[in-house]
Short mmCIF file of C-alpha atoms in Angstrom, two decimals:
data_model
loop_
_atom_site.label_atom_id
_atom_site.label_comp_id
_atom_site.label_asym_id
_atom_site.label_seq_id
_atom_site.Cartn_x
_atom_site.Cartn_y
_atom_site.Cartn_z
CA UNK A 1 260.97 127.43 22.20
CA UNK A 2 264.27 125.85 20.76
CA UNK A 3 265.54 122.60 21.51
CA UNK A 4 267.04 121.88 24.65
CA UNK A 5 270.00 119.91 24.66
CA UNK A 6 271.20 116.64 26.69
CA UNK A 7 274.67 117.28 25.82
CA UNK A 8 276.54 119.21 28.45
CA UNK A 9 277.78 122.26 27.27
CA UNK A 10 281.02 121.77 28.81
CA UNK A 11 282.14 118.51 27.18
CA UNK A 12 282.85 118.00 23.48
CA UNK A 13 281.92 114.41 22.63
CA UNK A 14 278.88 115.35 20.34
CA UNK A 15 280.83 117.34 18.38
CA UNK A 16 283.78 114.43 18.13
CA UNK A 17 281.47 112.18 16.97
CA UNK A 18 280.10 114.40 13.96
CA UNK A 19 283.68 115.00 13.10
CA UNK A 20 283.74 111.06 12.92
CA UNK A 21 280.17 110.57 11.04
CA UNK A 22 281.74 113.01 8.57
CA UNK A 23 284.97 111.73 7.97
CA UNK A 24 283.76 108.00 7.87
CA UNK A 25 280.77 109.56 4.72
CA UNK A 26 283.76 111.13 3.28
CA UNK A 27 285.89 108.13 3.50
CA UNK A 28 282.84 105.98 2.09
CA UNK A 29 282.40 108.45 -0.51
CA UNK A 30 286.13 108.29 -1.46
CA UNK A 31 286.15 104.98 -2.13
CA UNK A 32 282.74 105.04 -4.39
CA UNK A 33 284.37 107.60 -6.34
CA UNK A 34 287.77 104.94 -6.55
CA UNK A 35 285.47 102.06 -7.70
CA UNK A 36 283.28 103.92 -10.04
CA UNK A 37 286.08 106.13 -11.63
CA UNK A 38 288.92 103.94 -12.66
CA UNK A 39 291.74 106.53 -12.59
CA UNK A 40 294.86 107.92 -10.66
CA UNK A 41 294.42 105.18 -8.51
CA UNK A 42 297.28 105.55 -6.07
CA UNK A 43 296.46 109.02 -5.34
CA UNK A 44 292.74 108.15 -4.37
CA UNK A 45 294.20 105.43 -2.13
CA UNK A 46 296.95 107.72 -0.53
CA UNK A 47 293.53 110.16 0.56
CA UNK A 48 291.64 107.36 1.68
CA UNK A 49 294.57 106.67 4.08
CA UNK A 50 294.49 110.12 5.07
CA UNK A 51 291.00 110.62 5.92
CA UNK A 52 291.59 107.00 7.97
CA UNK A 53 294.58 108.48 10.07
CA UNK A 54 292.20 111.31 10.63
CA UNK A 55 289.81 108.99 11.81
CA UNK A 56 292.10 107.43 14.37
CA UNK A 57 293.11 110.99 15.50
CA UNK A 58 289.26 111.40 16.04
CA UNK A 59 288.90 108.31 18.12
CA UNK A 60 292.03 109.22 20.34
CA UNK A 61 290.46 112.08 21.11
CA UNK A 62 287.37 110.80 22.14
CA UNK A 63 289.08 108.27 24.46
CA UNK A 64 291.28 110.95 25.63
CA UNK A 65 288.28 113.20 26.55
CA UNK A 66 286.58 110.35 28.25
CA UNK A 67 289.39 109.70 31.11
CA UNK A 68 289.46 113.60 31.68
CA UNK A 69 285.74 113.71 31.96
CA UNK A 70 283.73 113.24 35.38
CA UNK A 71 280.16 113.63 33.88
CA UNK A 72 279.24 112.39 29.93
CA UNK A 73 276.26 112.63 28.24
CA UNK A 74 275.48 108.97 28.44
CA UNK A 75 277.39 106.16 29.02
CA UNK A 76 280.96 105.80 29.18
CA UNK A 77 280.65 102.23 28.00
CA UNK A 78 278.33 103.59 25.18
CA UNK A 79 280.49 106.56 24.21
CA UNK A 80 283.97 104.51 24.11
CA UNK A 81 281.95 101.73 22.40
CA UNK A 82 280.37 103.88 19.30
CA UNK A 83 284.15 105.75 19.10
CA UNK A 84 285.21 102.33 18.29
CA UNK A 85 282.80 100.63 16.13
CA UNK A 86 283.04 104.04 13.80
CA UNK A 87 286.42 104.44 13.11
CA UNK A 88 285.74 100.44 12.20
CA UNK A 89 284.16 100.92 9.64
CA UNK A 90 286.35 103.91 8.29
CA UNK A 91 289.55 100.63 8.94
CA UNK A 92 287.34 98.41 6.69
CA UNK A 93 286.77 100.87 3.86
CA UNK A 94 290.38 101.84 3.73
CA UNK A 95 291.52 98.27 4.00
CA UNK A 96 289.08 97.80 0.86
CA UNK A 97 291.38 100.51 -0.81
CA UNK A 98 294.81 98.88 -0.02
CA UNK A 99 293.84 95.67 -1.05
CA UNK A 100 292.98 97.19 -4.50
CA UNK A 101 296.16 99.10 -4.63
CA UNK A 102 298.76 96.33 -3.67
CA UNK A 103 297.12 93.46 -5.05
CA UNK A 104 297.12 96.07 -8.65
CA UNK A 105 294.05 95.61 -9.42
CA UNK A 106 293.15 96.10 -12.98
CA UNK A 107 289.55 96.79 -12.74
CA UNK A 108 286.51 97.00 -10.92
CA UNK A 109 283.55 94.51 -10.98
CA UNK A 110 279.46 95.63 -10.87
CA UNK A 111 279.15 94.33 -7.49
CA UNK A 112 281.91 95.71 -5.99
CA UNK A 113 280.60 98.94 -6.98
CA UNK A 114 277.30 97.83 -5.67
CA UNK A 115 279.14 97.57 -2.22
CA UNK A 116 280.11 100.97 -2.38
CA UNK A 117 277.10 102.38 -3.03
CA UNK A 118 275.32 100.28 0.14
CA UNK A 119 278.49 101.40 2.22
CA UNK A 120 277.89 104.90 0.94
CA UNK A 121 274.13 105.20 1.56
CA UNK A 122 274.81 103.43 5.18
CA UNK A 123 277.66 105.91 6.58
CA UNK A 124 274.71 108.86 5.33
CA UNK A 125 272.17 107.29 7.79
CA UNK A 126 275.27 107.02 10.47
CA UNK A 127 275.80 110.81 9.94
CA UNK A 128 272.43 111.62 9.98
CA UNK A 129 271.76 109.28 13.32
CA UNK A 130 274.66 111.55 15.19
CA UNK A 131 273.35 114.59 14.19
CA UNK A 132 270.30 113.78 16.30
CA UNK A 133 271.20 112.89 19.40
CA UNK A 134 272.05 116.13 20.82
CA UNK A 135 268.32 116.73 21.15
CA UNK A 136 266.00 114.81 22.86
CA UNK A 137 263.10 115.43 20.35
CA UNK A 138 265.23 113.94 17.86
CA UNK A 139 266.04 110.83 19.56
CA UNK A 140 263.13 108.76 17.52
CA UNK A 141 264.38 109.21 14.45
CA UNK A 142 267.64 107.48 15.67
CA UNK A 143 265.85 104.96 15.42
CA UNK A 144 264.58 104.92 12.48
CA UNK A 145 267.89 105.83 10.70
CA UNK A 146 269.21 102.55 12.70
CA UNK A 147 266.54 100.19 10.49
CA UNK A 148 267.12 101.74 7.47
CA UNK A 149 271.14 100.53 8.12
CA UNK A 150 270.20 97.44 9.39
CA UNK A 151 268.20 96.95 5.61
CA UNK A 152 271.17 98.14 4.47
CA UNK A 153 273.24 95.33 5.58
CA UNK A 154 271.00 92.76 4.78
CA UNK A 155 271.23 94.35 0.87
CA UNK A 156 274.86 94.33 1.50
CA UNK A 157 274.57 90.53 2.50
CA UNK A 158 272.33 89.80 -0.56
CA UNK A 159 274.96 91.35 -2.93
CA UNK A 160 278.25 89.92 -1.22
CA UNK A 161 276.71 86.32 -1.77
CA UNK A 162 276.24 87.17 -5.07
CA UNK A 163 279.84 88.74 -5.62
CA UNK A 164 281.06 85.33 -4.27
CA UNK A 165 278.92 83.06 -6.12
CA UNK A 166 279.85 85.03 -9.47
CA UNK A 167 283.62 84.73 -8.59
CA UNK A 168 284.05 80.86 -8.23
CA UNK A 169 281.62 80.45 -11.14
CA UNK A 170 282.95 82.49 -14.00
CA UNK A 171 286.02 79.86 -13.41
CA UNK A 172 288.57 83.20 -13.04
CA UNK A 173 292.70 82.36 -12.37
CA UNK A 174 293.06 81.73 -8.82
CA UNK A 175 295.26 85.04 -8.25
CA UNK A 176 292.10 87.06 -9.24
CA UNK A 177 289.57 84.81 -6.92
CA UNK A 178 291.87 85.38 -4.06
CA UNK A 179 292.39 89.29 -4.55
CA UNK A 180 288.69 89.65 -5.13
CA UNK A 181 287.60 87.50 -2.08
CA UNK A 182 289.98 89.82 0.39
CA UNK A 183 288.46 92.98 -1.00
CA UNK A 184 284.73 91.77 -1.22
CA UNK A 185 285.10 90.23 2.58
CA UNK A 186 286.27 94.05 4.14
CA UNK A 187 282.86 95.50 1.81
CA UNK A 188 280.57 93.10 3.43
CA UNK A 189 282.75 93.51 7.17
CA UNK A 190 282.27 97.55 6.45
CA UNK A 191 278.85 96.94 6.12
CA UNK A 192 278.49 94.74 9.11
CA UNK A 193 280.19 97.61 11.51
CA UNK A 194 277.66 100.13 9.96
CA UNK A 195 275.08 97.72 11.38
CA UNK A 196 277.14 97.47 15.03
CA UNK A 197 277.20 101.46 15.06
CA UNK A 198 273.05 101.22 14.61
CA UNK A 199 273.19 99.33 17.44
CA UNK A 200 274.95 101.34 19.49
CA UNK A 201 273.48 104.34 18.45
CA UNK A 202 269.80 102.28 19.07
CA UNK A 203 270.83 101.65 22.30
CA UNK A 204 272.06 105.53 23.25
CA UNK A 205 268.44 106.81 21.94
CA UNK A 206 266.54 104.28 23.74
CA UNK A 207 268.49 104.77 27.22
CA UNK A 208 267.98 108.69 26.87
CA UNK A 209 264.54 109.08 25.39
#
């Protein structure tokens, strides 16, 4: 028997919200790929703006889908809430990118490639997380996607104090402390909404189960 689904047929939220999960790997990906290949620099930042704009369009739609619908799958609350909280973190990892590309950056440091690779691994578990809730069956492993992000963040935390404690102590020029404290502050904030999406997404699978 195949799965039966709690998503109306009728309503296209579940299928927003992938479109989201996706865009906001992509965008985490994009950024990885920025850090860890130190080349053409304005052109990675010019697509990480575009994949960002896309993620706005995604969360307009979503909010525009909500007033026009009578009956959701869950909770209108829950649904404008996890809209929100993703496109977030897609807003933190493309403010990341600015700040690298108008403070011209010259280089990238081990931890802030570190960052990128928690951020990465984090938006993964997001994606996978929304690919489960249209089923029922699946709801559980919601769940456990949601601890593996919050371990995520506390690996994120671990590594941002670290980033700071390196920066005032390797006595750097005050320009480069103050660059490098903007862009390690929207790492560790992306990180942070990654672990406000778990919770939303927590509380969807736990409500519907």
């Amino acid at each position: 028997m195949g799965k039966i689904s709690f998503m109306p047929r009728e309503n296209k939220f579940f299928e927003l919200f992938t479109q989201s999960a996706s865009n906001m790997s992509k965008t985490a990906r994009a950024l990885e790929d920025l850090l860890k290949n130190w080349e053409n620099i304005d052109i990675k930042v010019a697509y990480i703006t575009e994949l960002e704009h896309a993620g706005d369009s995604l969360t307009h739609q979503v909010a525009a889908m909500l007033y026009r619908t009578f009956v959701t799958p869950f909770d209108r609350e829950d649904i404008a809430q996890l809209s929100h909280v993703m496109d977030d973190v897609t807003d933190f990892i493309h403010a990341t990118a600015e700040s690298i590309y108008i403070y011209k950056v010259e280089a990238t440091t081990q931890r802030a490639n570190e960052l990128s690779e928690i951020i990465v691994q984090a938006c993964a578990e997001i994606e996978k997380a929304v690919k489960c809730l249209g089923n029922r069956s699946d709801l559980n492993k919601v769940v456990e996607h949601c601890v593996e992000i919050n371990r995520l963040e506390n690996k994120a935390d671990a590594v941002y104090r670290a980033a700071l404690g390196e920066l005032f102590d390797d006595s750097k020029d005050t320009k480069y402390i103050i660059k490098w404290r903007e862009i390690y502050d929207h790492m560790e904030t992306a990180t942070d909404r990654c672990e406000d999406v778990a919770n939303v997404l927590e509380g969807v699978a736990l409500k519907n189960a």
